[in-house]
Tab-separated table of C-alpha atoms in Angstrom:
chain	number	residue	atom	x	y	z
C	1	UNK	CA	0.000	0.000	0.000
C	2	UNK	CA	1.274	3.422	-0.950
C	3	UNK	CA	2.328	5.990	1.617
C	4	UNK	CA	-0.714	8.149	2.485
C	5	UNK	CA	1.477	11.258	2.253
C	6	UNK	CA	1.267	11.067	-1.554
C	7	UNK	CA	-2.487	11.561	-1.247
C	8	UNK	CA	-2.118	14.212	1.444
C	9	UNK	CA	0.587	16.289	-0.273
C	10	UNK	CA	0.045	15.717	-3.995
C	11	UNK	CA	-3.529	14.411	-4.097
C	12	UNK	CA	-2.464	11.231	-5.924
C	13	UNK	CA	-3.088	7.577	-5.201
C	14	UNK	CA	-0.324	5.512	-6.786
C	15	UNK	CA	-1.227	2.115	-8.226
C	16	UNK	CA	1.751	0.584	-6.427
C	17	UNK	CA	3.829	1.387	-3.387
C	18	UNK	CA	5.839	4.001	-5.250
C	19	UNK	CA	4.214	6.301	-7.806
C	20	UNK	CA	5.459	6.330	-11.373
C	21	UNK	CA	6.726	9.562	-12.879
C	22	UNK	CA	3.411	9.782	-14.708
C	23	UNK	CA	1.457	9.480	-11.459
C	24	UNK	CA	3.680	12.013	-9.680
C	25	UNK	CA	3.039	14.633	-12.335
C	26	UNK	CA	-0.562	13.633	-12.990
C	27	UNK	CA	-0.081	13.012	-16.708
C	28	UNK	CA	-1.196	10.146	-18.910
C	29	UNK	CA	1.420	7.793	-20.350
C	30	UNK	CA	0.706	8.977	-23.862
C	31	UNK	CA	1.257	12.652	-22.982
C	32	UNK	CA	4.273	13.867	-24.939
C	33	UNK	CA	3.779	17.634	-24.952
C	34	UNK	CA	6.670	19.128	-22.976
C	35	UNK	CA	4.646	22.253	-22.123
C	36	UNK	CA	1.870	20.142	-20.583
C	37	UNK	CA	4.415	18.125	-18.604
C	38	UNK	CA	6.111	21.327	-17.435
C	39	UNK	CA	2.759	22.817	-16.377
C	40	UNK	CA	1.861	19.698	-14.403
C	41	UNK	CA	5.316	19.698	-12.801
C	42	UNK	CA	4.848	23.293	-11.644
C	43	UNK	CA	1.370	22.524	-10.262
C	44	UNK	CA	2.664	19.581	-8.227
C	45	UNK	CA	5.727	21.524	-7.056
C	46	UNK	CA	3.486	24.394	-5.871
C	47	UNK	CA	1.443	21.931	-3.802
C	48	UNK	CA	4.556	20.575	-2.125
C	49	UNK	CA	6.118	23.995	-1.538
C	50	UNK	CA	2.946	25.323	0.056
C	51	UNK	CA	3.154	22.800	2.902
C	52	UNK	CA	4.584	24.436	6.040
C	53	UNK	CA	4.529	21.417	8.337
C	54	UNK	CA	7.895	20.471	9.777
C	55	UNK	CA	6.505	16.979	10.362
C	56	UNK	CA	6.839	16.052	6.675
C	57	UNK	CA	9.976	18.112	5.922
C	58	UNK	CA	12.164	15.161	4.884
C	59	UNK	CA	9.431	13.652	2.747
C	60	UNK	CA	8.753	17.016	1.103
C	61	UNK	CA	12.412	17.330	0.090
C	62	UNK	CA	12.254	13.782	-1.263
C	63	UNK	CA	9.111	14.650	-3.267
C	64	UNK	CA	10.702	17.772	-4.741
C	65	UNK	CA	13.611	15.702	-6.008
C	66	UNK	CA	11.266	13.010	-7.367
C	67	UNK	CA	9.189	15.647	-9.178
C	68	UNK	CA	12.335	17.131	-10.755
C	69	UNK	CA	13.475	13.675	-11.816
C	70	UNK	CA	10.025	12.915	-13.280
C	71	UNK	CA	10.013	16.130	-15.325
C	72	UNK	CA	13.547	15.562	-16.620
C	73	UNK	CA	12.779	11.966	-17.547
C	74	UNK	CA	9.465	12.591	-19.286
C	75	UNK	CA	10.740	15.550	-21.319
C	76	UNK	CA	13.850	13.740	-22.586
C	77	UNK	CA	12.979	11.160	-25.286
C	78	UNK	CA	15.931	8.838	-24.552
C	79	UNK	CA	15.389	8.879	-20.800
C	80	UNK	CA	11.660	8.456	-21.242
C	81	UNK	CA	12.084	5.449	-23.527
C	82	UNK	CA	14.436	3.761	-21.051
C	83	UNK	CA	12.073	4.592	-18.179
C	84	UNK	CA	9.043	3.201	-20.035
C	85	UNK	CA	10.957	0.007	-20.821
C	86	UNK	CA	11.864	-0.364	-17.141
C	87	UNK	CA	8.190	0.074	-16.193
C	88	UNK	CA	7.218	-2.728	-18.582
C	89	UNK	CA	9.969	-4.997	-17.245
C	90	UNK	CA	8.811	-4.357	-13.687
C	91	UNK	CA	5.178	-4.960	-14.654
C	92	UNK	CA	6.109	-8.264	-16.319
C	93	UNK	CA	7.980	-9.507	-13.252
C	94	UNK	CA	5.225	-8.370	-10.898
C	95	UNK	CA	2.566	-10.002	-13.066
C	96	UNK	CA	4.470	-13.288	-13.349
C	97	UNK	CA	4.857	-13.422	-9.571
C	98	UNK	CA	1.125	-12.847	-9.203
C	99	UNK	CA	0.002	-15.434	-11.801
C	100	UNK	CA	2.540	-18.210	-11.257
C	101	UNK	CA	1.131	-19.621	-7.983
C	102	UNK	CA	-2.297	-19.950	-9.591
C	103	UNK	CA	-0.857	-22.183	-12.277
C	104	UNK	CA	-0.936	-24.961	-9.653
C	105	UNK	CA	-4.651	-25.282	-10.441
C	106	UNK	CA	-3.730	-27.277	-13.548
C	107	UNK	CA	-6.655	-25.806	-15.490
C	108	UNK	CA	-7.469	-22.128	-15.836
C	109	UNK	CA	-11.141	-21.491	-16.695
C	110	UNK	CA	-12.021	-18.673	-19.101
C	111	UNK	CA	-13.315	-16.412	-16.331
C	112	UNK	CA	-10.055	-16.727	-14.388
C	113	UNK	CA	-8.043	-16.232	-17.575
C	114	UNK	CA	-9.940	-12.969	-18.170
C	115	UNK	CA	-9.238	-11.934	-14.572
C	116	UNK	CA	-5.538	-12.640	-15.148
C	117	UNK	CA	-5.519	-10.475	-18.280
C	118	UNK	CA	-7.356	-7.644	-16.482
C	119	UNK	CA	-4.838	-7.789	-13.626
C	120	UNK	CA	-1.987	-7.634	-16.145
C	121	UNK	CA	-3.492	-4.501	-17.662
C	122	UNK	CA	-3.887	-3.013	-14.177
C	123	UNK	CA	-0.191	-3.706	-13.570
C	124	UNK	CA	0.768	-1.774	-16.718
C	125	UNK	CA	0.795	-4.381	-19.489
C	126	UNK	CA	-1.224	-4.404	-22.669
C	127	UNK	CA	-3.891	-7.114	-23.025
C	128	UNK	CA	-1.718	-8.786	-25.650
C	129	UNK	CA	1.346	-8.798	-23.349
C	130	UNK	CA	-0.672	-10.177	-20.426
C	131	UNK	CA	-2.210	-12.927	-22.568
C	132	UNK	CA	1.195	-13.903	-23.965
C	133	UNK	CA	2.677	-14.128	-20.465
C	134	UNK	CA	-0.211	-16.257	-19.226
C	135	UNK	CA	0.236	-18.641	-22.154
C	136	UNK	CA	3.999	-18.729	-21.554
C	137	UNK	CA	3.524	-19.605	-17.885
C	138	UNK	CA	0.854	-22.150	-18.747
C	139	UNK	CA	3.288	-23.802	-21.148
C	140	UNK	CA	6.031	-23.882	-18.517
C	141	UNK	CA	3.678	-25.531	-16.013
C	142	UNK	CA	1.737	-27.750	-18.447
C	143	UNK	CA	-1.540	-25.986	-17.601
C	144	UNK	CA	-4.741	-26.152	-19.656
C	145	UNK	CA	-6.238	-22.775	-20.507
C	146	UNK	CA	-9.959	-22.755	-21.196
C	147	UNK	CA	-10.365	-19.722	-23.412
C	148	UNK	CA	-13.539	-17.879	-24.478
C	149	UNK	CA	-15.783	-19.544	-27.020
C	150	UNK	CA	-15.271	-22.957	-25.453
C	151	UNK	CA	-11.711	-23.192	-26.784
C	152	UNK	CA	-9.507	-25.362	-24.671
C	153	UNK	CA	-5.836	-24.826	-25.127
C	154	UNK	CA	-3.582	-27.373	-23.532
C	155	UNK	CA	-0.231	-25.816	-23.111
C	156	UNK	CA	2.331	-28.537	-23.328
C	157	UNK	CA	6.044	-28.211	-22.712
C	158	UNK	CA	8.134	-26.944	-25.594
C	159	UNK	CA	8.633	-29.544	-28.328
C	160	UNK	CA	11.878	-31.483	-28.448
C	161	UNK	CA	14.495	-30.114	-30.831
C	162	UNK	CA	14.309	-31.384	-34.395
C	163	UNK	CA	16.478	-34.399	-35.192
C	164	UNK	CA	19.102	-33.917	-37.852
C	165	UNK	CA	18.194	-36.478	-40.555
C	166	UNK	CA	21.180	-35.720	-42.796
C	167	UNK	CA	23.374	-38.448	-41.305
C	168	UNK	CA	20.639	-41.035	-41.919
C	169	UNK	CA	20.066	-39.755	-45.467
C	170	UNK	CA	23.756	-39.980	-46.342
C	171	UNK	CA	24.010	-43.540	-45.060
C	172	UNK	CA	20.872	-44.461	-47.017
C	173	UNK	CA	22.169	-42.748	-50.152
C	174	UNK	CA	25.513	-44.541	-49.844
C	175	UNK	CA	23.815	-47.956	-49.611
């Protein structure tokens, strides 16, 4: 659960324990306009600077630095790309940790599969990424996925590597 001071000082409720740069500034992930990002940065910084409580002094200094870092990251294309990639990597790991124990069921009904996908999206993945990860984990654990429309997909372990027939062919050809 996120620190309640984020709500108190910035009026945000992070999805995780630590807010993303997007959450800190209150911008959507697809926002690329530097002026909009700068405006949001200034709004959030004003909120933090207006607090006069000595109780939260250390946290306020921390927030100021985090807001600066968020602005610098989201207005620099290279930094932003690397940051976005790190968010996806974190979301993938978090999602795998969440789904993996439920693979012990052996069969995942369609309704649970849909819940898995929705949770993946909530954690920051696209539906396609979440579905692919579920299928990957199902394959690793030999789990049957019952998909919508009555489809049943048995995810078996990866097939054995192909056998090289050339040695047999050459011995047959030489005979």
